[in-house]
């Protein structure tokens, strides 16, 4: 491709609309343009990258027996009502109606659609397993669309769904896809961690997210400093604190006035104690059950862990009326002392603490010198807090670290959640009708582009991994009016093209500085410069974008040198 013909509107200036470096570079390098909040056009260079990422996804999915199809983006409401998700998915789904007033949603994900297809077409265990996937535009009315392609409202996703006859085989499919995902991200030049993810009450480690470690990531993950334990913070567990039962001398319990002091920071300042010495008593409602959840003042409650502990979905903080009816005090003064009639669940970290401050179950009062066992009882000890830096690892004696990450993929064991709700059954070997066992697998195909740039750039621009670079080589004649330079550049351009190399020729009548800046901004992995020196020395200058390394090779060796570089770098993770 000749640069003079390429639709490549690069920008010198920092675009105002972008916060993240990857977003800025995508705009500056002419990969994308914004149409509306979270809605982007892919310009030719961006589309080439998207196509390459998609191709890698397709190759790895096909290699494990996946079959690509394409499902509609327009979803009839009735299908989503069968699973209750028309309501439950909420305002994230774009909804519209047709001229006959029938309701539709724009697909944010396709479990209902694929399950409907399979229930109508697949009858027998002989037709299983099935691993179906698509790469398609998804629509989600995100609350905060931002970071360009990273959190968009219209974006490209690879979504896959598997149908197996039993759990054992479904687990094998899960494992296959898990491995394929690793290959996909590596081939795209990403380093990643697969972390345990929250899967609601389905339980186990039935879900993993693939995270690219990056400061710009919107997700937090807990990683063990020693073993391979890795979990999304929503899911992360911790081991019991090692200093438990090391309590010192217990002081006397007394009730003190704390007028109007409800929040941890207010009480700790007023009583001059550290937040770590306070017990937060949170009253939760789950269905018809009310429970008290105790954590320390500097901790946060992890509602998913609380849900698993009490075995009920979606516990919610209780309303003020419920709080005052169970504690006898207005909200802000709940505490475990004298609290009866509801189950008290306490985080394990409270066990070894002593002389604590707790709510007084009385307006404007707190207890000081509160001690477990002597002053209050606990029904269930559990791990219910959000893990913090340096908490102990649940798998080994070492500590956890908290890191930020970009979620690029997600694999999830669904079991029979959708097949049961939608009556999707097959006849098994034993003649029995059974619901399909399903897994669901997603990759943020367009988000990958953002994640790659976020983790692979320098002050001059993007550094594309070879496998997804829009072009592999750029040929830059210093002076296009110099006949010898031009002829040689054209010859090299044609020669490399004939070898199947994807090559750009910067035939623009621009100053060399501008050409170099552009080639670095758009991140082409290999640059060939043709100038006066080339004539004199007979050596062609090749430079490598990632390392800045320069090589000089005679013309007759150029093709093989370039082919070698393309092959080497294609297999390299950035
Ligand atoms: P997130 O927590 O980031 O919103 P999610 O859990 O909603 O992601 P899934 O429903 O599992 O995401 O979708 C599969 C993949 O699609 C995600 O792993 C992510 O890479 C990508 N993805 C999700 N939402 C967006 C978005 N708004 N823009 C771009 N990619 C997205
Ligand atoms: Mg989301």
XYZ file of C-alpha atoms and ligand atoms in Angstrom:
606
model
C 0.000 0.000 0.000
C 1.257 3.442 -0.877
C 1.013 5.914 1.982
C -0.104 8.717 -0.340
C -3.270 6.715 -1.063
C -3.857 5.426 2.454
C -6.755 6.916 4.400
C -4.667 7.621 7.482
C -5.623 10.805 9.306
C -2.903 10.999 11.987
C -2.952 13.704 14.665
C -0.011 15.639 16.088
C -1.962 17.055 18.969
C -3.086 15.208 22.070
C -6.796 14.462 21.588
C -8.858 15.993 24.405
C -11.465 13.270 24.410
C -8.980 10.624 25.596
C -7.605 9.866 29.077
C -5.667 6.680 28.494
C -2.499 6.503 26.459
C -3.919 3.647 24.352
C -6.997 5.682 23.507
C -4.898 8.731 22.644
C -2.617 6.679 20.433
C -5.524 4.997 18.668
C -6.888 8.406 17.738
C -3.491 9.903 16.898
C -2.435 6.929 14.780
C -5.659 7.140 12.776
C -7.004 3.745 13.869
C -10.416 4.867 15.061
C -12.728 7.867 15.177
C -15.533 8.533 17.634
C -19.074 8.786 16.340
C -20.882 9.031 19.692
C -20.054 8.159 23.290
C -18.659 4.617 23.229
C -19.291 4.247 19.486
C -16.344 4.164 17.098
C -15.514 3.790 13.427
C -12.513 1.655 12.542
C -10.414 3.376 9.907
C -8.419 1.201 7.476
C -5.412 0.717 9.757
C -7.584 -0.060 12.777
C -9.704 -2.428 10.743
C -6.629 -4.335 9.587
C -5.620 -4.855 13.220
C -9.160 -5.916 14.160
C -9.180 -8.397 11.274
C -5.866 -9.871 12.355
C -6.972 -10.303 15.949
C -10.195 -11.924 14.710
C -8.222 -14.281 12.488
C -6.099 -15.449 15.437
C -9.245 -16.038 17.476
C -10.799 -18.007 14.607
C -7.696 -20.145 14.062
C -7.420 -21.129 17.719
C -11.149 -21.757 18.119
C -11.259 -23.848 14.946
C -8.203 -25.786 16.137
C -10.183 -27.091 19.127
C -13.221 -28.006 17.056
C -15.127 -24.747 17.331
C -17.535 -23.923 14.523
C -18.105 -20.334 13.583
C -21.576 -19.014 12.895
C -23.226 -15.618 12.968
C -26.284 -14.910 15.076
C -28.587 -11.903 14.798
C -27.985 -8.732 16.781
C -31.739 -8.075 16.960
C -33.267 -10.222 19.709
C -37.007 -10.720 20.276
C -38.019 -9.871 23.838
C -39.831 -13.204 24.261
C -36.597 -15.205 24.255
C -35.054 -13.044 26.947
C -38.252 -13.351 28.972
C -37.877 -17.118 29.054
C -34.814 -16.746 31.285
C -36.036 -13.674 33.155
C -33.177 -11.633 31.739
C -35.344 -9.113 29.858
C -35.833 -7.624 33.343
C -32.649 -8.767 35.036
C -30.197 -7.493 32.418
C -31.558 -4.047 33.087
C -30.695 -0.794 31.349
C -27.426 -2.156 29.921
C -29.518 -3.604 27.087
C -30.544 -1.278 24.276
C -34.234 -1.844 23.670
C -36.392 -0.890 20.712
C -39.681 -1.795 19.087
C -40.626 -2.471 15.499
C -43.471 -0.931 13.443
C -45.897 -3.472 14.884
C -44.858 -2.564 18.412
C -42.995 -5.779 19.028
C -40.122 -5.385 21.462
C -36.536 -6.230 20.632
C -33.179 -5.874 22.325
C -29.823 -5.316 20.677
C -27.747 -8.315 21.721
C -25.318 -7.657 24.584
C -24.594 -11.440 24.727
C -26.227 -14.467 23.082
C -27.002 -17.270 25.563
C -30.739 -17.125 24.869
C -30.307 -16.999 21.094
C -27.896 -19.924 20.860
C -29.916 -22.021 23.317
C -33.038 -21.404 21.249
C -31.226 -22.504 18.095
C -29.792 -25.640 19.653
C -33.032 -26.710 21.356
C -34.785 -26.632 17.978
C -32.079 -28.428 16.015
C -30.271 -30.847 18.315
C -32.108 -33.899 19.592
C -29.597 -36.594 20.379
C -26.392 -37.156 22.324
C -24.930 -38.290 18.975
C -24.916 -34.645 17.849
C -22.823 -33.605 20.873
C -20.470 -32.073 21.826
C -21.061 -28.779 20.061
C -18.798 -25.754 20.363
C -20.277 -22.826 18.460
C -18.849 -19.338 18.314
C -19.185 -16.056 16.515
C -17.366 -12.761 16.194
C -19.967 -10.092 16.202
C -20.902 -6.572 17.190
C -22.287 -6.409 20.711
C -24.326 -3.584 22.150
C -24.244 -2.575 25.806
C -25.423 0.728 27.142
C -22.535 0.942 29.613
C -22.958 3.438 32.472
C -19.488 4.835 31.854
C -18.305 4.228 28.306
C -14.654 5.248 28.232
C -11.131 4.481 27.192
C -12.070 4.190 23.516
C -12.435 0.586 22.431
C -11.787 -0.630 25.953
C -15.259 0.116 27.314
C -17.450 0.881 24.356
C -21.202 0.677 23.853
C -20.840 -1.000 20.477
C -17.901 -3.402 20.330
C -16.611 -6.603 18.808
C -16.819 -9.736 20.896
C -16.012 -13.334 20.240
C -18.652 -15.285 22.090
C -18.684 -19.048 22.200
C -21.107 -21.547 23.696
C -20.654 -25.237 24.273
C -23.238 -27.981 24.631
C -22.222 -31.258 26.245
C -24.025 -34.355 27.426
C -22.617 -34.373 30.955
C -20.555 -32.318 33.372
C -17.387 -34.312 32.881
C -17.377 -33.660 29.152
C -18.372 -30.027 29.678
C -15.354 -29.667 31.979
C -13.119 -31.021 29.228
C -14.511 -28.482 26.770
C -13.896 -25.745 29.340
C -10.297 -26.851 29.701
C -9.809 -26.909 25.912
C -11.152 -23.386 25.515
C -9.127 -22.199 28.521
C -5.954 -23.445 26.820
C -6.976 -21.947 23.461
C -7.555 -18.576 25.116
C -4.002 -18.607 26.459
C -2.713 -19.198 22.949
C -4.874 -16.425 21.521
C -3.648 -13.800 23.982
C -0.024 -14.883 23.628
C -0.257 -14.730 19.858
C -1.694 -11.221 20.130
C 1.432 -10.250 22.048
C -0.245 -9.934 25.443
C 1.061 -11.186 28.748
C -1.888 -12.215 30.871
C -3.012 -13.964 34.042
C -5.982 -16.297 34.195
C -7.733 -15.476 37.463
C -10.601 -17.105 39.300
C -13.682 -15.006 38.787
C -16.945 -14.611 40.602
C -19.606 -16.934 39.290
C -22.428 -16.215 41.672
C -23.956 -19.107 43.523
C -23.075 -21.602 40.783
C -20.014 -22.108 42.920
C -16.579 -23.663 42.673
C -13.975 -22.094 40.482
C -16.482 -22.251 37.660
C -15.321 -19.081 36.021
C -12.006 -17.570 34.977
C -11.130 -14.186 33.607
C -8.085 -13.494 31.489
C -6.471 -10.324 32.737
C -3.738 -8.250 31.203
C -1.815 -6.631 34.065
C -1.920 -2.859 33.464
C -2.271 0.246 35.623
C -5.106 1.367 33.365
C -7.131 -1.766 34.082
C -10.572 -1.336 35.595
C -10.397 -4.662 37.438
C -8.481 -5.493 40.593
C -6.981 -8.898 41.140
C -5.272 -10.602 44.054
C -2.105 -12.464 43.103
C -0.062 -14.570 45.473
C 3.543 -13.459 45.734
C 4.656 -17.083 45.847
C 2.214 -19.678 44.483
C -0.012 -19.430 41.392
C -3.158 -18.353 43.230
C -4.816 -15.548 41.268
C -8.354 -14.246 41.625
C -10.436 -11.252 40.729
C -10.873 -9.166 43.878
C -14.620 -9.824 43.654
C -13.807 -13.469 44.118
C -10.508 -13.512 46.037
C -10.340 -15.443 49.279
C -7.731 -15.148 51.976
C -6.227 -17.481 54.504
C -6.845 -17.017 58.204
C -4.625 -14.350 59.789
C -1.566 -15.958 61.290
C -1.672 -13.935 64.541
C -5.052 -15.243 65.739
C -5.530 -16.027 69.398
C -2.595 -13.796 70.300
C -4.772 -11.545 72.373
C -3.384 -9.276 75.115
C -4.990 -8.175 78.344
C -8.713 -7.579 78.068
C -10.015 -4.257 79.319
C -13.428 -3.633 80.798
C -16.462 -3.284 78.621
C -18.170 0.085 78.806
C -20.806 1.953 76.870
C -19.755 5.477 75.901
C -21.569 8.391 74.308
C -20.820 9.000 70.650
C -23.375 11.676 69.743
C -24.207 11.613 66.042
C -21.117 9.513 65.268
C -22.136 6.822 62.816
C -19.380 6.356 60.311
C -16.116 4.549 61.057
C -14.012 7.664 60.472
C -16.222 9.738 62.801
C -16.187 7.195 65.622
C -12.482 6.466 65.341
C -11.587 10.158 65.401
C -13.959 10.865 68.274
C -12.718 7.971 70.413
C -9.154 8.315 69.201
C -8.813 4.705 68.072
C -7.633 3.307 64.766
C -10.302 2.089 62.305
C -8.720 -1.383 62.664
C -9.997 -1.452 66.265
C -13.581 -0.876 65.262
C -16.086 -3.558 64.371
C -18.485 -2.616 61.596
C -21.799 -4.398 62.014
C -23.660 -4.486 58.733
C -27.248 -5.631 58.734
C -28.091 -7.508 55.546
C -31.318 -8.819 54.128
C -31.440 -11.815 51.815
C -34.953 -12.869 50.931
C -36.763 -13.176 54.263
C -33.589 -13.666 56.284
C -31.803 -10.858 58.135
C -28.190 -11.337 59.227
C -25.459 -9.260 60.849
C -22.086 -9.277 59.124
C -19.074 -8.170 61.165
C -15.861 -6.845 59.668
C -13.180 -4.486 60.968
C -13.375 -0.736 60.406
C -10.739 -0.610 57.674
C -12.235 -3.511 55.736
C -14.962 -3.787 53.126
C -17.562 -6.493 52.955
C -17.501 -8.785 49.931
C -21.176 -9.390 49.216
C -20.490 -12.394 46.972
C -18.626 -14.132 49.778
C -21.401 -13.257 52.214
C -23.899 -14.714 49.704
C -21.951 -17.964 49.558
C -21.637 -18.099 53.335
C -25.357 -17.758 53.911
C -26.249 -19.737 50.773
C -28.539 -17.067 49.411
C -28.263 -14.964 46.280
C -27.885 -11.207 46.356
C -27.967 -10.092 49.965
C -28.719 -6.387 50.246
C -27.977 -3.857 52.967
C -31.103 -3.661 55.132
C -33.313 -0.590 55.123
C -33.370 1.710 58.224
C -36.660 0.220 59.486
C -35.283 -3.312 59.447
C -32.096 -2.135 61.148
C -33.934 -0.424 63.966
C -36.315 -3.331 64.410
C -33.471 -5.870 64.835
C -30.992 -3.690 66.762
C -33.349 -1.366 68.608
C -31.248 1.583 67.435
C -31.098 3.831 64.396
C -28.738 2.845 61.558
C -25.097 3.532 62.416
C -25.141 2.122 65.942
C -25.528 -1.608 65.333
C -23.218 -3.950 67.210
C -23.015 -7.622 68.154
C -23.370 -7.139 71.934
C -26.845 -8.100 72.999
C -27.901 -8.600 69.407
C -30.310 -11.517 69.387
C -32.727 -13.103 66.983
C -30.485 -12.882 63.916
C -27.487 -14.847 62.772
C -24.128 -13.148 63.407
C -21.501 -13.838 60.786
C -18.019 -12.496 61.483
C -14.962 -12.231 59.330
C -12.124 -14.515 60.428
C -9.838 -11.529 60.927
C -11.861 -10.468 64.004
C -10.972 -13.671 65.876
C -7.571 -12.568 67.100
C -8.589 -8.985 67.919
C -9.320 -7.657 71.383
C -10.613 -4.531 73.122
C -12.690 -3.489 70.166
C -15.150 -0.686 69.602
C -18.628 -1.748 68.465
C -21.993 -0.081 68.034
C -24.073 0.077 71.206
C -27.434 -0.980 69.704
C -28.589 2.291 71.199
C -28.733 5.715 69.596
C -25.543 7.786 69.994
C -23.607 5.088 71.867
C -20.733 2.692 71.266
C -19.068 0.040 73.375
C -15.361 0.166 74.053
C -13.368 -2.763 75.383
C -15.577 -5.228 73.513
C -14.217 -8.757 73.327
C -15.413 -11.790 71.444
C -16.636 -14.647 73.623
C -16.673 -12.614 76.811
C -19.013 -9.881 75.461
C -20.473 -11.135 72.216
C -20.963 -14.374 70.334
C -20.585 -15.270 66.725
C -22.675 -17.883 64.903
C -20.470 -18.288 61.854
C -16.800 -17.427 61.320
C -16.084 -16.970 57.642
C -14.013 -15.155 55.082
C -16.388 -12.366 54.084
C -14.238 -9.299 53.529
C -12.709 -7.876 50.379
C -9.118 -9.090 50.314
C -6.474 -6.457 51.005
C -2.799 -6.133 50.123
C -0.668 -8.419 52.349
C -3.556 -10.627 53.464
C -2.477 -14.223 53.599
C -2.850 -16.418 50.541
C -5.627 -19.024 50.830
C -3.384 -21.674 49.266
C 0.058 -21.137 50.794
C 1.698 -19.334 53.728
C 2.697 -16.309 51.648
C 0.907 -13.004 51.121
C -1.377 -11.587 48.464
C -0.637 -8.586 46.282
C -3.306 -6.474 44.625
C -2.804 -5.512 40.983
C -4.873 -3.821 38.309
C -5.797 -5.642 35.127
C -7.734 -5.352 31.873
C -10.217 -8.188 31.395
C -9.791 -9.455 27.843
C -11.572 -12.779 28.148
C -13.953 -14.730 30.317
C -14.800 -18.436 30.491
C -17.768 -19.570 32.541
C -19.389 -22.885 33.421
C -23.109 -22.395 33.055
C -24.296 -25.906 33.835
C -27.986 -26.184 33.034
C -28.932 -22.618 33.938
C -30.092 -21.701 30.433
C -30.983 -25.139 29.084
C -33.298 -25.733 32.035
C -34.929 -22.316 31.890
C -35.523 -22.679 28.160
C -36.362 -26.385 28.033
C -33.357 -27.240 25.857
C -33.041 -31.018 26.097
C -31.563 -33.942 24.194
C -32.065 -37.683 24.390
C -29.054 -39.316 26.014
C -27.555 -42.759 25.365
C -29.793 -44.245 28.069
C -32.929 -42.948 26.308
C -33.511 -40.291 28.967
C -34.264 -36.690 28.112
C -31.688 -34.357 29.726
C -30.893 -30.662 29.640
C -27.674 -29.706 27.818
C -24.677 -28.843 29.985
C -23.439 -25.488 28.741
C -20.341 -23.325 29.065
C -19.985 -19.779 27.768
C -16.799 -18.123 26.562
C -16.142 -14.470 25.689
C -13.241 -12.497 24.292
C -13.179 -8.734 23.895
C -11.785 -8.737 20.372
C -11.793 -4.949 20.088
C -10.699 -4.508 23.723
C -7.609 -6.592 22.922
C -6.436 -3.788 20.617
C -6.613 -1.292 23.485
C -4.897 -3.700 25.860
C -2.066 -4.326 23.407
C -1.400 -0.615 22.893
C -1.696 0.063 26.614
C 1.073 -2.446 27.311
C 3.132 -1.962 24.146
C 4.044 1.625 23.289
C 6.718 4.243 23.936
C 6.811 8.040 23.885
C 6.820 7.991 20.078
C 3.796 5.812 19.550
C 2.479 2.308 19.218
C 4.736 -0.738 19.071
C 2.688 -3.423 17.327
C 3.428 -7.071 17.968
C 4.163 -8.540 14.530
C 1.164 -10.865 14.515
C -1.399 -8.072 14.657
C 0.510 -5.156 13.101
C -1.538 -3.458 10.370
C 1.527 -3.747 8.124
C 4.721 -5.606 8.880
C 7.204 -3.385 7.051
C 7.372 0.245 5.991
C 9.765 1.373 3.249
C 10.817 5.006 3.615
C 12.654 6.746 0.777
C 14.281 9.877 2.239
C 13.733 11.821 -0.959
C 11.077 10.669 -3.404
C 12.435 13.040 -6.066
C 15.770 11.274 -6.128
C 15.325 8.821 -8.991
C 17.735 6.203 -7.714
C 16.247 6.254 -4.208
C 12.757 6.058 -5.594
C 13.506 3.224 -8.005
C 15.211 1.191 -5.310
C 12.354 1.830 -2.840
C 9.790 0.753 -5.383
C 11.791 -2.327 -6.238
C 12.068 -3.342 -2.578
C 8.372 -2.635 -2.045
C 7.398 -4.849 -4.956
C 9.864 -7.544 -4.056
C 8.571 -7.792 -0.466
C 4.958 -7.743 -1.623
C 5.728 -10.620 -3.974
C 7.071 -12.501 -0.954
C 3.752 -12.067 0.814
C 5.032 -9.432 3.239
C 2.535 -6.734 4.167
C 4.351 -3.566 3.270
C 3.718 0.169 3.213
C 5.654 2.490 0.908
C 5.952 6.034 2.208
C 5.811 7.696 -1.195
C 4.688 11.026 0.237
C 6.627 14.148 -0.589
C 7.227 14.894 3.099
C 10.296 15.773 5.149
C 12.116 12.674 6.427
C 11.448 13.743 10.033
C 7.700 13.619 9.445
C 7.929 10.245 7.777
C 9.909 8.789 10.674
C 7.549 10.256 13.250
C 4.535 8.802 11.435
C 6.081 5.361 11.048
C 6.819 5.299 14.778
C 3.395 6.620 15.736
C 1.601 3.946 13.719
C 3.999 1.371 15.126
C 5.103 -0.607 12.056
C 7.510 -3.277 13.387
C 10.183 -3.039 10.659
C 11.357 0.085 8.832
C 13.575 0.125 5.781
C 15.195 3.480 5.024
C 16.505 4.283 1.553
C 18.768 7.363 1.369
C 21.972 8.578 -0.211
C 24.029 6.289 1.978
C 22.219 3.277 0.560
C 23.640 4.047 -2.859
C 27.151 4.531 -1.535
C 27.376 1.498 0.705
C 25.049 -0.874 -1.118
C 23.680 -1.782 2.327
C 19.998 -1.448 3.149
C 19.139 -0.058 6.594
C 16.547 -1.996 8.565
C 15.383 -0.808 11.970
C 13.290 -2.650 14.501
C 10.558 -0.544 16.103
C 10.477 -2.428 19.411
C 14.191 -2.358 20.205
C 15.477 0.467 18.027
C 18.089 -1.980 16.767
C 19.536 -1.261 13.288
C 20.823 -3.792 10.795
C 22.447 -3.325 7.427
C 22.046 -5.957 4.751
C 22.847 -6.126 1.044
C 19.872 -6.014 -1.312
C 20.193 -9.646 -2.322
C 19.766 -10.741 1.320
C 16.951 -8.333 2.126
C 13.933 -10.579 1.481
C 15.233 -13.474 3.482
C 16.307 -11.164 6.315
C 12.843 -9.564 6.431
C 11.046 -12.892 6.198
C 13.184 -14.165 9.051
C 12.406 -11.094 11.187
C 8.675 -11.336 10.500
C 8.671 -15.013 11.485
C 10.728 -14.481 14.644
C 8.710 -11.541 15.874
C 5.399 -13.166 15.054
C 6.074 -15.727 17.753
C 7.236 -13.244 20.321
C 5.172 -12.025 23.245
C 5.786 -8.350 23.925
P -16.570 -5.936 32.197
O -16.507 -6.440 33.612
O -15.277 -5.353 31.715
O -17.760 -5.072 31.933
P -18.044 -8.236 31.413
O -17.848 -9.156 32.546
O -19.284 -7.460 31.310
O -16.777 -7.246 31.300
P -18.411 -10.373 29.502
O -19.877 -10.268 29.498
O -17.777 -11.556 30.120
O -17.769 -9.035 30.056
O -17.904 -10.202 27.986
C -16.815 -10.915 27.431
C -15.659 -9.998 27.079
O -16.081 -8.879 26.297
C -14.999 -9.367 28.295
O -14.043 -10.232 28.841
C -14.369 -8.111 27.706
O -13.084 -8.420 27.189
C -15.280 -7.744 26.574
N -16.147 -6.603 26.909
C -17.163 -6.568 27.806
N -17.741 -5.360 27.840
C -17.074 -4.596 26.928
C -17.198 -3.240 26.500
N -18.134 -2.441 26.994
N -16.335 -2.782 25.538
C -15.401 -3.590 25.012
N -15.230 -4.876 25.388
C -16.047 -5.378 26.332
Mg -19.698 -5.495 31.734
